[in-house]
Structure formats: structure tokens, C-alpha cells
CSV table of C-alpha atoms and ligand atoms in Angstrom, one decimal:
chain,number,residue,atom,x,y,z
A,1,UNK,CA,199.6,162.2,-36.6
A,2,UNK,CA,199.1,162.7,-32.7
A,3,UNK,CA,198.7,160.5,-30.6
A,4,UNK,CA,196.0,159.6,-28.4
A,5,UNK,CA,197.0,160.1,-25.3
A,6,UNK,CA,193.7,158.8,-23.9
A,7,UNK,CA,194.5,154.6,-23.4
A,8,UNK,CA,190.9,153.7,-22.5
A,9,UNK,CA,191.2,151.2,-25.5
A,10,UNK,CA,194.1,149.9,-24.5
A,11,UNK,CA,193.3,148.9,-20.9
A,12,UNK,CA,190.1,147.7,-22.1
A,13,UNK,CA,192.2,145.6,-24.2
A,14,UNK,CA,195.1,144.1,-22.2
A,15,UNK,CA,193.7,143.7,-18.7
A,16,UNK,CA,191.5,141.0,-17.8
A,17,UNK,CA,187.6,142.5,-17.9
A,18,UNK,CA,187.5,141.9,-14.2
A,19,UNK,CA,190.5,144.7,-13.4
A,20,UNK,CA,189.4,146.9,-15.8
A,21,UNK,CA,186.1,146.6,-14.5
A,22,UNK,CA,187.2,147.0,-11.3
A,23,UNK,CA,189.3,149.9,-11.7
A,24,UNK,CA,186.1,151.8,-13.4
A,25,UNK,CA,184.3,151.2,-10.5
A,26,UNK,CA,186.9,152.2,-8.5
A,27,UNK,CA,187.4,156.0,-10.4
A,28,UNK,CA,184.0,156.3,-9.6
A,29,UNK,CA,184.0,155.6,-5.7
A,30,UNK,CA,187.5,158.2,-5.7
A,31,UNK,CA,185.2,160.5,-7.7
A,32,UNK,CA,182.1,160.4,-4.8
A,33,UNK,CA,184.8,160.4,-2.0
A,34,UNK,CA,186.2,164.0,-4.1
A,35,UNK,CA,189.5,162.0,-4.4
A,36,UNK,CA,191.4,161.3,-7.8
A,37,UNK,CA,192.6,158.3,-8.7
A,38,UNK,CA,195.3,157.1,-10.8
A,39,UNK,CA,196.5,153.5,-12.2
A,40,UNK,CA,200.5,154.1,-12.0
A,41,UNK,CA,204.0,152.5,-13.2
A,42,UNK,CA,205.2,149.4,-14.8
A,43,UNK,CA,201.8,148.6,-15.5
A,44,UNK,CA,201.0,151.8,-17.4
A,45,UNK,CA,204.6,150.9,-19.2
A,46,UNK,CA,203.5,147.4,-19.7
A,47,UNK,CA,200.4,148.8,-21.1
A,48,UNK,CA,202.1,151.2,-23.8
A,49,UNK,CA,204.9,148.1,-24.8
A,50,UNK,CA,201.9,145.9,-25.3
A,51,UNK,CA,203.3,143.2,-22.3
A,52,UNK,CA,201.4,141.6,-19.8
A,53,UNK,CA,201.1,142.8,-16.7
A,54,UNK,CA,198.3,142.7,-14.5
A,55,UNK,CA,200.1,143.9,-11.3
A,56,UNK,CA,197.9,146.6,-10.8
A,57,UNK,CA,199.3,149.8,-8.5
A,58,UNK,CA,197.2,152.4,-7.9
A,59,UNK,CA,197.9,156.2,-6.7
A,60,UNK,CA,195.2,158.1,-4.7
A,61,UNK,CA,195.4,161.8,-4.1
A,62,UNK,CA,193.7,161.3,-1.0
A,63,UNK,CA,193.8,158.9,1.1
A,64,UNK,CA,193.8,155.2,-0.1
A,65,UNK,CA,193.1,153.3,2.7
A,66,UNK,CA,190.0,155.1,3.2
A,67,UNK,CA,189.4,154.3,-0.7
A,68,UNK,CA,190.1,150.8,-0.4
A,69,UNK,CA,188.2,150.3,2.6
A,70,UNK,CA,185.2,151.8,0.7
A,71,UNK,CA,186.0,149.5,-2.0
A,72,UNK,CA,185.8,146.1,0.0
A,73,UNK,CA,182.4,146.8,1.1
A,74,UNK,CA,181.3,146.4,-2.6
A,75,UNK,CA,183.6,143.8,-3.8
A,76,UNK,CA,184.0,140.7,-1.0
A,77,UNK,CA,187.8,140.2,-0.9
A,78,UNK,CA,190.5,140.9,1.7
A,79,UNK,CA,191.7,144.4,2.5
A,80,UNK,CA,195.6,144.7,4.6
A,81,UNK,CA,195.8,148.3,5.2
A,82,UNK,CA,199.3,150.3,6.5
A,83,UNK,CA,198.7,153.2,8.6
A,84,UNK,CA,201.8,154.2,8.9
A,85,UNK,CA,202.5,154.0,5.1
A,86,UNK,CA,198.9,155.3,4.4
A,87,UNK,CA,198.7,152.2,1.8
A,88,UNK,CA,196.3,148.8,1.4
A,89,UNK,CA,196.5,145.9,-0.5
A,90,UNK,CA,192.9,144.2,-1.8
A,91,UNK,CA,192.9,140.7,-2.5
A,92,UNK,CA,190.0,138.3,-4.2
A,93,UNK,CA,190.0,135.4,-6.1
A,94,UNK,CA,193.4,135.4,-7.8
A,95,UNK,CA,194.3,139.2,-8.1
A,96,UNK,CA,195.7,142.0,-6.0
A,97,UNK,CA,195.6,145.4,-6.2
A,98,UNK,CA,198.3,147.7,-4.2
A,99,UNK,CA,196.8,150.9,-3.2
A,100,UNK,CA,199.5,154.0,-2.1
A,101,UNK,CA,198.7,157.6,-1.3
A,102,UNK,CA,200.0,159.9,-3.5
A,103,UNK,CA,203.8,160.7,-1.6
A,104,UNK,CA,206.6,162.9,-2.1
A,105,UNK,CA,210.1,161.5,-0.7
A,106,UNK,CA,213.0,163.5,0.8
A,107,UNK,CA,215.9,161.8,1.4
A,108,UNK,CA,217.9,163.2,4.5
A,109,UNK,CA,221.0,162.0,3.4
A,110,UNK,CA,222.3,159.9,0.3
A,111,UNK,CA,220.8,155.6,0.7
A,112,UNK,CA,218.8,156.5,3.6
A,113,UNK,CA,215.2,155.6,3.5
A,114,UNK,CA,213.3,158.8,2.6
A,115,UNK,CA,210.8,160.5,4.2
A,116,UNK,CA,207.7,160.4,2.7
A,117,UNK,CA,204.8,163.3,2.9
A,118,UNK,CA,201.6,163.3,1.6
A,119,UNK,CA,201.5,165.3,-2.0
A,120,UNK,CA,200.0,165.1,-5.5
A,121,UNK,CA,200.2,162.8,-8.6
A,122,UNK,CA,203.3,165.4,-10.1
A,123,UNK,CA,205.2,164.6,-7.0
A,124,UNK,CA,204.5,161.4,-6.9
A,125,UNK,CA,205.3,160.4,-10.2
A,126,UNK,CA,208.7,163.1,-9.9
A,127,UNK,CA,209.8,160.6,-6.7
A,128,UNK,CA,210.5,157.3,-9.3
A,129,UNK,CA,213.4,156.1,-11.0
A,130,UNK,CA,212.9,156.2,-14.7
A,131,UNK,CA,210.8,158.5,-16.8
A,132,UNK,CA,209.5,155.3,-18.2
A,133,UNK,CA,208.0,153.9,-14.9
A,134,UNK,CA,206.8,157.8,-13.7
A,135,UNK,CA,203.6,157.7,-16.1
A,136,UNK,CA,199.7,157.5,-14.8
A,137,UNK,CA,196.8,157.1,-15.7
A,138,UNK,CA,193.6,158.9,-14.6
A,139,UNK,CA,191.0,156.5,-13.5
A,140,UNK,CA,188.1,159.6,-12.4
A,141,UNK,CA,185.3,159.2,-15.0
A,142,UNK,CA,185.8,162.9,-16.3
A,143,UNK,CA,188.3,161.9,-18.3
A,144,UNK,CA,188.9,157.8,-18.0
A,145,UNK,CA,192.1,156.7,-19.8
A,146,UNK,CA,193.9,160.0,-20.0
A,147,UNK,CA,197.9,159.5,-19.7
A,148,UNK,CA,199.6,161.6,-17.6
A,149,UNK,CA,203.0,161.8,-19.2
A,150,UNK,CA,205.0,165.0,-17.4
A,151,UNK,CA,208.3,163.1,-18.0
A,152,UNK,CA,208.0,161.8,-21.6
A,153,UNK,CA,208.4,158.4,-20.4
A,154,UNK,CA,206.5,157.5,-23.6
A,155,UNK,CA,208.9,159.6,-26.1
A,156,UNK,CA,212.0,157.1,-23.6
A,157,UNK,CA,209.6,154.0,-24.5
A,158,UNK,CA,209.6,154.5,-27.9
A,159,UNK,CA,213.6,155.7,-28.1
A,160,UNK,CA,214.2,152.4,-25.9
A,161,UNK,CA,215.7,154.7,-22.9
A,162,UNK,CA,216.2,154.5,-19.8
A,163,UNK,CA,216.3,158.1,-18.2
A,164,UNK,CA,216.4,159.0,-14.3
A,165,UNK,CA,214.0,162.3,-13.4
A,166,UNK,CA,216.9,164.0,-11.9
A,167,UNK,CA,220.6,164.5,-11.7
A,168,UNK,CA,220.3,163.6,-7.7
A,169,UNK,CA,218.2,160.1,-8.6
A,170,UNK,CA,221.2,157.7,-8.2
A,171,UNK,CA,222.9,159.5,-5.4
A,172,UNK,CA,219.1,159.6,-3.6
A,173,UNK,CA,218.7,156.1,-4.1
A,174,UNK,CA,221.4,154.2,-6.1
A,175,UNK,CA,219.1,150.9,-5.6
A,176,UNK,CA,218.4,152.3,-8.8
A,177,UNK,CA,221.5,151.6,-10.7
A,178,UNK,CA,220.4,148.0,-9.8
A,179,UNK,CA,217.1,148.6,-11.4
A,180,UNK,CA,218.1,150.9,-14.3
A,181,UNK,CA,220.4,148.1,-15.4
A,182,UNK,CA,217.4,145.4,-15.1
A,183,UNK,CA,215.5,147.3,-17.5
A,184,UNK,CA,217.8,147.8,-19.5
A,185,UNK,CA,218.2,144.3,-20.1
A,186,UNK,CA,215.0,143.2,-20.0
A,187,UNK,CA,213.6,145.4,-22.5
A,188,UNK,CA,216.5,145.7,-24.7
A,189,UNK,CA,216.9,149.0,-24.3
A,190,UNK,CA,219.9,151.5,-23.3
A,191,UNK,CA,220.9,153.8,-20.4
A,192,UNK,CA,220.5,157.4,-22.0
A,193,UNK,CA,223.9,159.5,-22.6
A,194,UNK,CA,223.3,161.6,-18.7
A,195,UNK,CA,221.8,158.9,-16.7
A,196,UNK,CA,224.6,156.6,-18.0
A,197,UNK,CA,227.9,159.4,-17.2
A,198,UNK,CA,226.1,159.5,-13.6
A,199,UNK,CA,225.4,155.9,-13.1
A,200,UNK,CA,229.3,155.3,-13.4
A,201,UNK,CA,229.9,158.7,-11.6
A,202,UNK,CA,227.7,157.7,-8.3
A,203,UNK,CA,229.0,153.9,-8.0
A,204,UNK,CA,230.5,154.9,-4.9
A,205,UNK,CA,226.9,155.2,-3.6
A,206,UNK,CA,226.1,151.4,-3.9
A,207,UNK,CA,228.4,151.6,-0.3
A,208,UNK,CA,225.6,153.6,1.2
A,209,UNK,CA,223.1,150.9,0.2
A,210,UNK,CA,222.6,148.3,3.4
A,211,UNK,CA,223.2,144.7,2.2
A,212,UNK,CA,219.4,143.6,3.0
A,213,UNK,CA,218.6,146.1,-0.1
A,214,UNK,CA,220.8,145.1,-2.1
A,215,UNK,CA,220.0,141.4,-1.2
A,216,UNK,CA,216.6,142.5,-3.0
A,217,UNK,CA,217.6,143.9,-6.0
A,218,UNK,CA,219.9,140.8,-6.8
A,219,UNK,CA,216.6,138.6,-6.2
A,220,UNK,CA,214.9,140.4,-8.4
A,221,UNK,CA,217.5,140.4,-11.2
A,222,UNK,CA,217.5,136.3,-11.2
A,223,UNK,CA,213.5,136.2,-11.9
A,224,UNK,CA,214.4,138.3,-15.0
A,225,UNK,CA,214.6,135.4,-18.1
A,226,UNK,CA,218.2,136.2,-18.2
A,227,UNK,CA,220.0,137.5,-15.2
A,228,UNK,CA,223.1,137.0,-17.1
A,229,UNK,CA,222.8,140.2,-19.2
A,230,UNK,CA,222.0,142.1,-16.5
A,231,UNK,CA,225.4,140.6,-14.3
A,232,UNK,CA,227.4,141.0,-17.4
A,233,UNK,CA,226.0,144.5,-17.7
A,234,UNK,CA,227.2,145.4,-13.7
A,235,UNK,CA,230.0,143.6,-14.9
A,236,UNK,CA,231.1,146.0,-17.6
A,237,UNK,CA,230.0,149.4,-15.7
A,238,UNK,CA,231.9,148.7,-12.5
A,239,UNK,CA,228.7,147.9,-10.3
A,240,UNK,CA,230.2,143.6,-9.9
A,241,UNK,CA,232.9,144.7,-8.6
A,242,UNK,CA,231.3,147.2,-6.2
A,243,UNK,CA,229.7,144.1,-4.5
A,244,UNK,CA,232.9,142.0,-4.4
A,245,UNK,CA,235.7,142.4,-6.8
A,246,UNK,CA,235.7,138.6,-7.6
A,247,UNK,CA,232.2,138.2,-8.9
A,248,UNK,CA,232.0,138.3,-12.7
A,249,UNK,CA,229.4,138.5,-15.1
A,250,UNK,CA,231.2,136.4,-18.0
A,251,UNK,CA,230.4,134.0,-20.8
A,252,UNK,CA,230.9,131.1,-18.6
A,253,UNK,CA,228.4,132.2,-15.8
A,254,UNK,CA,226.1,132.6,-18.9
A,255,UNK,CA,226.4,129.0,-19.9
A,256,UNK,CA,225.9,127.9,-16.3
A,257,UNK,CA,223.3,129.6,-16.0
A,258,UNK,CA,221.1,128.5,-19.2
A,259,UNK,CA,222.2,124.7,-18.2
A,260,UNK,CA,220.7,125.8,-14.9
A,261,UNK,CA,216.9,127.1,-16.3
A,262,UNK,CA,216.9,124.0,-18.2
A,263,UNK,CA,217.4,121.7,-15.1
A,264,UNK,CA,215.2,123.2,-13.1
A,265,UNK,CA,212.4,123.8,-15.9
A,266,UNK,CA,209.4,124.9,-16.3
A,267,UNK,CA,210.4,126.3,-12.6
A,268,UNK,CA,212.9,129.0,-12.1
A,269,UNK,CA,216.3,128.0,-10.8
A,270,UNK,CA,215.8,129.1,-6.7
A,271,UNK,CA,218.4,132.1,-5.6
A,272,UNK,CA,220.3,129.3,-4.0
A,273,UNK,CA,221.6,127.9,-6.8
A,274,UNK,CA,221.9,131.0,-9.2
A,275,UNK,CA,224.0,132.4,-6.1
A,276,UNK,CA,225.6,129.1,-5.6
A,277,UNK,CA,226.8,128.9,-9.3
A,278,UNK,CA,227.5,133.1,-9.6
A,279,UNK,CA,229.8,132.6,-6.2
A,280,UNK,CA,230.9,129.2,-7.6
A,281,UNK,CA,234.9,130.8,-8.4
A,282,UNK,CA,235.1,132.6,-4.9
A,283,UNK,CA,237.3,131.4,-2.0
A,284,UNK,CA,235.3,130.3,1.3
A,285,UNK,CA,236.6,133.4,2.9
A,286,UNK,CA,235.1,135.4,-0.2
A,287,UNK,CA,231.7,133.8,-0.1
A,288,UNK,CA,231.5,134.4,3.7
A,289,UNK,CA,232.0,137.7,3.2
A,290,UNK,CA,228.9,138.1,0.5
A,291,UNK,CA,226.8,136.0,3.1
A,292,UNK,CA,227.3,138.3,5.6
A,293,UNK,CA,227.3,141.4,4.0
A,294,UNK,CA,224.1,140.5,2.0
A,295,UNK,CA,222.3,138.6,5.0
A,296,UNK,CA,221.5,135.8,2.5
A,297,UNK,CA,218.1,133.5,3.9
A,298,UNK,CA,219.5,130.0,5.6
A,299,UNK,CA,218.8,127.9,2.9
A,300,UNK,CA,220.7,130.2,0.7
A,301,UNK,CA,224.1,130.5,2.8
A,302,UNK,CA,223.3,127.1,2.7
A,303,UNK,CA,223.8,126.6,-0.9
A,304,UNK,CA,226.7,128.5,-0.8
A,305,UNK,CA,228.5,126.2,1.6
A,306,UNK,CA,227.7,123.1,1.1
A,307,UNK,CA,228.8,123.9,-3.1
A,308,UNK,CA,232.4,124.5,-1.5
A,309,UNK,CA,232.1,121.3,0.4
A,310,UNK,CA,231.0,119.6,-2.6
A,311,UNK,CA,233.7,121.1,-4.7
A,312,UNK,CA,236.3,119.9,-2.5
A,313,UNK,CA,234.9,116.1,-2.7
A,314,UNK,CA,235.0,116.6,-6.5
A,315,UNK,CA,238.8,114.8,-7.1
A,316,UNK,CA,237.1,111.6,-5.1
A,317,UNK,CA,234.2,111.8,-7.3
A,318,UNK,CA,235.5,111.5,-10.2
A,319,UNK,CA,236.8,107.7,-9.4
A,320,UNK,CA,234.2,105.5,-11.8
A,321,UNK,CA,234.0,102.7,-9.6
A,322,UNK,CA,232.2,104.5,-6.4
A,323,UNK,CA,229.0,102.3,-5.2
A,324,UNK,CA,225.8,103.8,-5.0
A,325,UNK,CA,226.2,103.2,-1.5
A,326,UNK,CA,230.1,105.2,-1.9
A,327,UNK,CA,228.4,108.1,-3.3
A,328,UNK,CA,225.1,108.5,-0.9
A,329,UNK,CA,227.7,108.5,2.1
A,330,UNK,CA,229.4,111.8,0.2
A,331,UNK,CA,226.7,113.6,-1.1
A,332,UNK,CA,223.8,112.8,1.5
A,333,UNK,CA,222.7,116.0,3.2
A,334,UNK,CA,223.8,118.7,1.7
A,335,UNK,CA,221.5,121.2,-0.1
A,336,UNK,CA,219.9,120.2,-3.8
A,337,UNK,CA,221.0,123.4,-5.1
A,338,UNK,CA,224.9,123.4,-4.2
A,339,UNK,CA,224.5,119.4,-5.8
A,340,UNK,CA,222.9,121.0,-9.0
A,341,UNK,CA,225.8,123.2,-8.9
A,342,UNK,CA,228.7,121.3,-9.2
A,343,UNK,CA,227.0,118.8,-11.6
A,344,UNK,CA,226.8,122.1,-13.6
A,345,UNK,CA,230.3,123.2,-13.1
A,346,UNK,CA,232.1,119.7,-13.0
A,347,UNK,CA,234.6,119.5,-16.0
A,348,UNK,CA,234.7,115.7,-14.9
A,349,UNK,CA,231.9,113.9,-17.1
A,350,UNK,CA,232.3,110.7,-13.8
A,351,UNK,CA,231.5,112.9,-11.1
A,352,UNK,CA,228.8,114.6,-13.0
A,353,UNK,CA,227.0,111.7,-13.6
A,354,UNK,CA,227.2,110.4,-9.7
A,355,UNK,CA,226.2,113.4,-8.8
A,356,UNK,CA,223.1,113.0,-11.1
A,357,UNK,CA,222.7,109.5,-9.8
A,358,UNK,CA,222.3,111.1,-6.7
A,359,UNK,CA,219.7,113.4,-7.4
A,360,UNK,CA,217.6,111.3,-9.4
A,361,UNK,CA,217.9,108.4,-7.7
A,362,UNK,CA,219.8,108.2,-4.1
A,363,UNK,CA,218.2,110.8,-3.2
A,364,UNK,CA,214.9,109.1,-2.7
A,365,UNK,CA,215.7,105.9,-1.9
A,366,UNK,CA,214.7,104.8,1.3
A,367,UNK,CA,213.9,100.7,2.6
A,368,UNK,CA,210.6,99.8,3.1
A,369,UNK,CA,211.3,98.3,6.3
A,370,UNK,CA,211.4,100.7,9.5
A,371,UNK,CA,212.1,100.0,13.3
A,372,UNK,CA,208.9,98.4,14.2
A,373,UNK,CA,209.1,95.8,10.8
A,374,UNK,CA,211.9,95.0,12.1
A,375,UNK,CA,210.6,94.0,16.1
A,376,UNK,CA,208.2,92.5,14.2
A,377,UNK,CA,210.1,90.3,12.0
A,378,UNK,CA,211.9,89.1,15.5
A,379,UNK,CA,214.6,91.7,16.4
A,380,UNK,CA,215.1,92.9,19.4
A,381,UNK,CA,214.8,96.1,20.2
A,382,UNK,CA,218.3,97.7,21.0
A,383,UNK,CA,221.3,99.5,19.2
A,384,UNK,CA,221.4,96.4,16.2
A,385,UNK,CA,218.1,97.8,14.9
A,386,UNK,CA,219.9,100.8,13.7
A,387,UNK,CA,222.6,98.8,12.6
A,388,UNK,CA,220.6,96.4,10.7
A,389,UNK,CA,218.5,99.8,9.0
A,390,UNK,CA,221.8,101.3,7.9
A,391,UNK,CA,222.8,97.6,5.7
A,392,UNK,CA,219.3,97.6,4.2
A,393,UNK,CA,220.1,101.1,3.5
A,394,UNK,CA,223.1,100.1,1.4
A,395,UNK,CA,221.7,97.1,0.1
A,396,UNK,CA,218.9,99.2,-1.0
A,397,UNK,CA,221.1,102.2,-2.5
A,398,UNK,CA,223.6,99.2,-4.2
A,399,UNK,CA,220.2,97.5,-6.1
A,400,UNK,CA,220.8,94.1,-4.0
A,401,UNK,CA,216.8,94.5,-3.1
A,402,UNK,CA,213.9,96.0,-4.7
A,403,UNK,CA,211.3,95.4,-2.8
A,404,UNK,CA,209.6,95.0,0.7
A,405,UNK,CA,209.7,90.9,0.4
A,406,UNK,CA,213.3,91.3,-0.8
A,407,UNK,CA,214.0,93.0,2.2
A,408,UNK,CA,212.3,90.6,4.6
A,409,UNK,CA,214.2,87.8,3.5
A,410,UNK,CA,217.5,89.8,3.4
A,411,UNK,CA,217.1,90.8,7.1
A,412,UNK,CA,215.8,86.4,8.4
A,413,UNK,CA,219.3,85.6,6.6
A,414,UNK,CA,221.0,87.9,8.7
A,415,UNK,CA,219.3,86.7,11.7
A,416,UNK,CA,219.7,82.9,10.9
A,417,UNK,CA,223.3,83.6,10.2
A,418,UNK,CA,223.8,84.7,13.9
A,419,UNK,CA,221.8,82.6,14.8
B,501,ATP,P1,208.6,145.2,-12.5
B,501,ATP,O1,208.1,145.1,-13.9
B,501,ATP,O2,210.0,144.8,-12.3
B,501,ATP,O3,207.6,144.6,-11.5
B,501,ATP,P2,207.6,147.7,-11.6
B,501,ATP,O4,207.8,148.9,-12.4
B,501,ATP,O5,206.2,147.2,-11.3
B,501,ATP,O6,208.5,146.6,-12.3
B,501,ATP,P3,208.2,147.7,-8.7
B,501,ATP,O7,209.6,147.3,-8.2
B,501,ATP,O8,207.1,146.8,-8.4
B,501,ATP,O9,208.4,147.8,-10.3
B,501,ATP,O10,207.9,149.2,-8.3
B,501,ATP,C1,206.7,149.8,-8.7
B,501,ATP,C2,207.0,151.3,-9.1
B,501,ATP,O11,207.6,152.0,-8.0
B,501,ATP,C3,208.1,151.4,-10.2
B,501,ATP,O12,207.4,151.3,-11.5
B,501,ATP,C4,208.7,152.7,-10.0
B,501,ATP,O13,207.9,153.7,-10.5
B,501,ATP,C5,208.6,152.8,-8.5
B,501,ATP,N1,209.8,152.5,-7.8
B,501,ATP,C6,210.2,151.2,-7.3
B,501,ATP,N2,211.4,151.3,-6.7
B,501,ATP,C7,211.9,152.5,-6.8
B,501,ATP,C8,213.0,153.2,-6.4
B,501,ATP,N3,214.0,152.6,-5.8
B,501,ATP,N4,213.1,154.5,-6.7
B,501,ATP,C9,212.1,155.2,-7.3
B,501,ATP,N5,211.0,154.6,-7.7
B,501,ATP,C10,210.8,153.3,-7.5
């Protein structure tokens, strides 16, 4: 039997009316303008797996700002264009649609950005990384639906491969190596036999990768379900160790990391903490080194440091008889994420549980009382109002009061005792 290679059906299916709608509309305007249009990667590969996806990119051999702008005069949304990359984004209600110009990329030398040059759908779809993101799908209504397959992405699909387009892909780009082994884990399939021997050939071209990319690939690897697979699968072909030789990708990490999802359910765990937990084995000098070399965000070097702090308190917090008041003093301030961590990590069941008494409860406490309570109540003003807010603090975080009355009556004692 042959198969169709017109998916009309299936988009009709699988997208929401309103995109498919709007992409038929769209095929038509590219069709009035002489332009063709194409819907294009992981959403055509979504499309033949039968996942969701309603990330829609679209290819115009054209020009697609020119296309979009066209577009958002029928359909009221909000249109970003870039000029310089000759792409647009349109926006309304809750979807987005990327528009790009169909591009061919030339890469002067190996990790550099490439240059980019205005081409056809062939070279545009020759440019990706797998044969399995490098199908389209013609939008013109002359023939609506057909798949344009010049890579037999769909032959990988159904084999479960993962193929680069060219012997050159990983030294072009070897952000790719990143990505092939994302896919690989995601979908459950396997590098093919030639993209694998030059995966683990080109490794040395992860050096030639800046840090701020490769910052973005790890990001994306922990919003997969299971970033473990794909660290235990960089752990295995040599890419970990490209990174920093003391990162693994090992059964414990795994662990950490499923007690981590179910923490921080039905949200994902933040990078902070995934990083904070992946890094948790690594000296301070070590984790410096991936903070710098990566650029990690703020609150993510963050993480990273104030889990080593934390780690080093971890002997005193293991003493059972700590007050609430013991335990704010050496947990307060530092980030929720490198707290999380250690009560992960902790072999100590005593300092896990202050440190979730902490974050469930210290955390938030706070007296009712402030400054101005306290003029009110008869204080003057002057350094024993701080004074007196840091006891009603403790006597707060130890349970001696509840509530504002309790409070009140705490703070006249004090005063009628000086007095
Ligand atoms: P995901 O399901 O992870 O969102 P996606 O396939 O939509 O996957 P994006 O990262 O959004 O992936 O990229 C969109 C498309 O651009 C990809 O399908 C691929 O064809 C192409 N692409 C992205 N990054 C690269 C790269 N480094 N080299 C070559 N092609 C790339």
C-alpha cells in the first residue's frame, strides 16, 4: 500500500480548527502575493507521530514579513517583524505563529553563526539537523497538505532514527549533538549507525560552541519529562564530560531528580534547582567554573551557591533539638531551590525535615505587628523597635504566639517589665 503523502486529514485533525483555518487562509494570501508557503519542522513531525503540537513555524519562499503583514490586516492580532532576519511572529488570542523566509546557511567556520541567504524550501529544509525535523508541508491551495519529504524524515520516523542531512552537520553546528541526543530520548528512538560514529568523532566541536549556546540547549533538555536520560545519554557518549569532567549523568542524579518533579508538581522543577542538584557533587571551584563558562542567569548562580553553603551547614543541621528560631537564623535567605536541594540530597532524615520545616513553614512566618504597631502600642521610636521586631520574630517562629492579640500582650509585658 502507498502512502498518502497528502496530510490534509491529518492537520484537519490534530490542530485546533482555528490554526488550521488560519493556515488555509494563509496558503491562499501566499498564493495571491505569487509566494509559496510551507508549514515546517517539529510540527510536521509532531503531526506524522500523532503528538501535540501546535507550535506552528511557517516557511515562505518569499518574503514573510511581507506575508505576515498582509495577514494581520485580516486577522486583528499582533505582528513583531525582524528585518534583519526577514522573519515575524503573529500573535492573537492564545496562539503564535513564527513566520521565517525560506534561508540557506553557510557557516564560515566550524560553531560560528552561519550566514544565512535567501533560497528555496530544498535549501531550507537541507540547513536542519535531522531528516526528521527537515519535512514541510505545502500550504498553496494547488495542492494543500502535500508532504514534502526530500530527506525521508518519514522512512527515520517510522525506523525511530535520528539522522543528520550531512556528514559536515555536527562539525557545522555541533549544538546539534545536544539536540540529536534530546530526541533521541524523548521519542525513544536511536542515533542511526553514521550520525552516531560522527557524533562521537566531532565532540571536540562542543569547544567551538560559546557557553551562552550551550546554556540553551541544557535549558531545553530539563523541560524534556526526563532530562535524566538525556544526561545519562551525554554521559555515556563523552558529551558530560566535554562540559566538565565531573558532571555525571548517573542513577543517583535520576532519583534526585524524580524526587525533584514531584516537589515541585504539577510545575516543572526551575533550572536552578535541576542545576543545583546536577552540580550538587562538584567542588566550589568546579561549580564556578560552570557559572562562568555557561553565563548561568543570577538567580541560577544563585542556586548553585547558596546549595554549597547549605551543604556545608548540613553537620549542624542534623542536631534534633535546633528551635524553629535555630533553624530560620541558618537557612533564612538563601535561594528556595539550593533549600529544595539539599532536602533532596541530605542522607540525614533530622536535617531533611528542618529544612522542610523551613520551607513550609519558616519561611512565611512573619508577626503581625510592624514598626508603627509598635509606636502605637507606646514605644518609642529608636533602635529598640528593631530589637523588640526581631523577639516577636522568634517568639513567632518558636509557636510562643499565634496571633496579633498574642503579640500585643507579649510586647506590654516587655514594656512593664522595664518599666
Ligand atoms: P521541539 O519539539 O523541541 O520544540 P522543534 O523541532 O520545534 O522541537 P526548535 O528548536 O523550535 O525545534 O527548532 C525548530 C526547527 O528548526 C527544528 O525542527 C529544526 O528543523 C530547526 N533547527 C533548530 N535548531 C537547529 C540547529 N541547531 N541546526 C539545524 N536546524 C535547527
Amino acid at each position: 500500500m502507498t502512502k498518502t503523502t497528502n496530510l490534509a486529514n491529518k492537520v484537519e485533525k490534530q490542530l485546533p480548527a482555528e490554526l488550521v483555518n488560519f493556515m488555509w487562509v494563509a496558503g491562499r494570501v501566499a498564493a495571491s502575493q505569487g509566494q509559496s508557503l510551507y508549514l515546517v519542522g517539529g510540527v510536521v513531525r509532531d503531526l506524522l507521530l500523532g503528538k501535540p503540537n501546535f507550535d506552528l513555524d511557517l516557511v515562505v519562499e518569499g518574503n514573510a514579513i511581507e506575508l505576515a503583514r498582509k495577514l494581520a490586516e485580516i486577522k486583528p492580532g499582533e505582528i513583531t517583524t525582524h528585518p534583519l532576519f526577514n522573519t515575524a511572529k503573529l500573535k492573537w488570542n492564545n496562539w503564535s505563529v513564527d513566520f521565517a523566509t525560506a534561508r540557506s546557511e553557510t557557516y564560515a567556520k566550524p560553531g560560528a553563526l552561519p550566514t544565512v541567504t535567501p533560497s528555496s524550501i530544498k535549501a531550507d529544509l537541507f540547513r536542519r539537523d535531522f531528516t526528521i525535523n527537515a519535512m514541510a508541508i505545502y500550504l498553496n491551495p494547488r495542492r494543500y497538505g502535500k508532504l514534502i519529504d526530500l530527506y525521508e524524515g518519514r522512512k527515520d520516523l517510522e525506523q525511530k532514527l535520528i539522522r543528520i542531512l550531512h556528514k559536515k552537520s555536527f562539525t557545522d553546528d555541533a549544538t546539534r549533538i545536544w539536540r540529536g541526543l534530546r530526541y533521541e530520548q524523548r521519542l525513544d528512538f536511536q542515533l542511526e549507525e553514521t550520525t552516531l560514529k560522527l557524533l562521537k568523532q566531532d565532540l571536540t566541536m562542543l569547544d567551538t560552541i560559546s557557553g551562552d549556546r550551550i546554556r540553551y540547549e541544557l535549558e531545553c533538555v530539563f523541560q524534556e519529562p526526563e532530562p535524566e536520560k538525556v544526561l545519562h545519554r551525554a554521559e555515556e557518549l563523552g558529551v558530560l564530560s566535554k562540559l566538565h569532567p565531573s558532571l555525571k549523568g548517573n542513577s543517583w542524579l535520576e532519583d534526585k531528580f524524580k524526587a525533584a518533579r514531584k516537589q515541585t508538581s504539577p510545575n516543572l522543577p526551575p533550572f536552578g534547582l535541576y542545576m543545583a542538584l546536577w552540580t550538587y557533587h562538584l567542588s566550589t571551584e568546579e561549580s564556578e567554573q560552570l557559572i562562568s563558562y555557561l553565563r548561568l542567569p543570577k538567580t541560577v548562580a544563585q542556586a548553585l551557591r547558596d546549595s554549597s553553603a547549605i551543604k556545608a551547614k548540613l553537620e549542624i543541621l542534623t542536631y534534633p533539638e535546633l528551635s524553629h528560631s535555630n533553624i530560620y537564623r541558618l537557612l533564612h535567605g538563601f535561594s528556595p531551590s539550593a533549600i529544595i536541594a539539599n532536602s533532596l540530597t541530605t542522607t540525614s532524615p533530622i536535617a531533611h525535615q528542618h529544612l522542610e520545616t523551613f520551607l513550609h513553614e519558616l519561611h512565611y512566618v512573619k508577626p503581625a505587628l510592624n514598626g508603627n504597631d509598635l509606636i502605637r502600642l507606646g514605644i518609642a521610636p529608636g533602635p529598640q523597635i528593631k530589637e523588640i521586631l526581631e523577639r516577636l520574630y522568634e517568639a513567632r517562629l518558636n509557636g510562643k504566639v499565634t496571633s496579633k492579640q498574642d503579640e500585643e500582650e507579649l510586647v506590654k509585658g516587655w514594656v512593664d517589665n522595664k518599666e
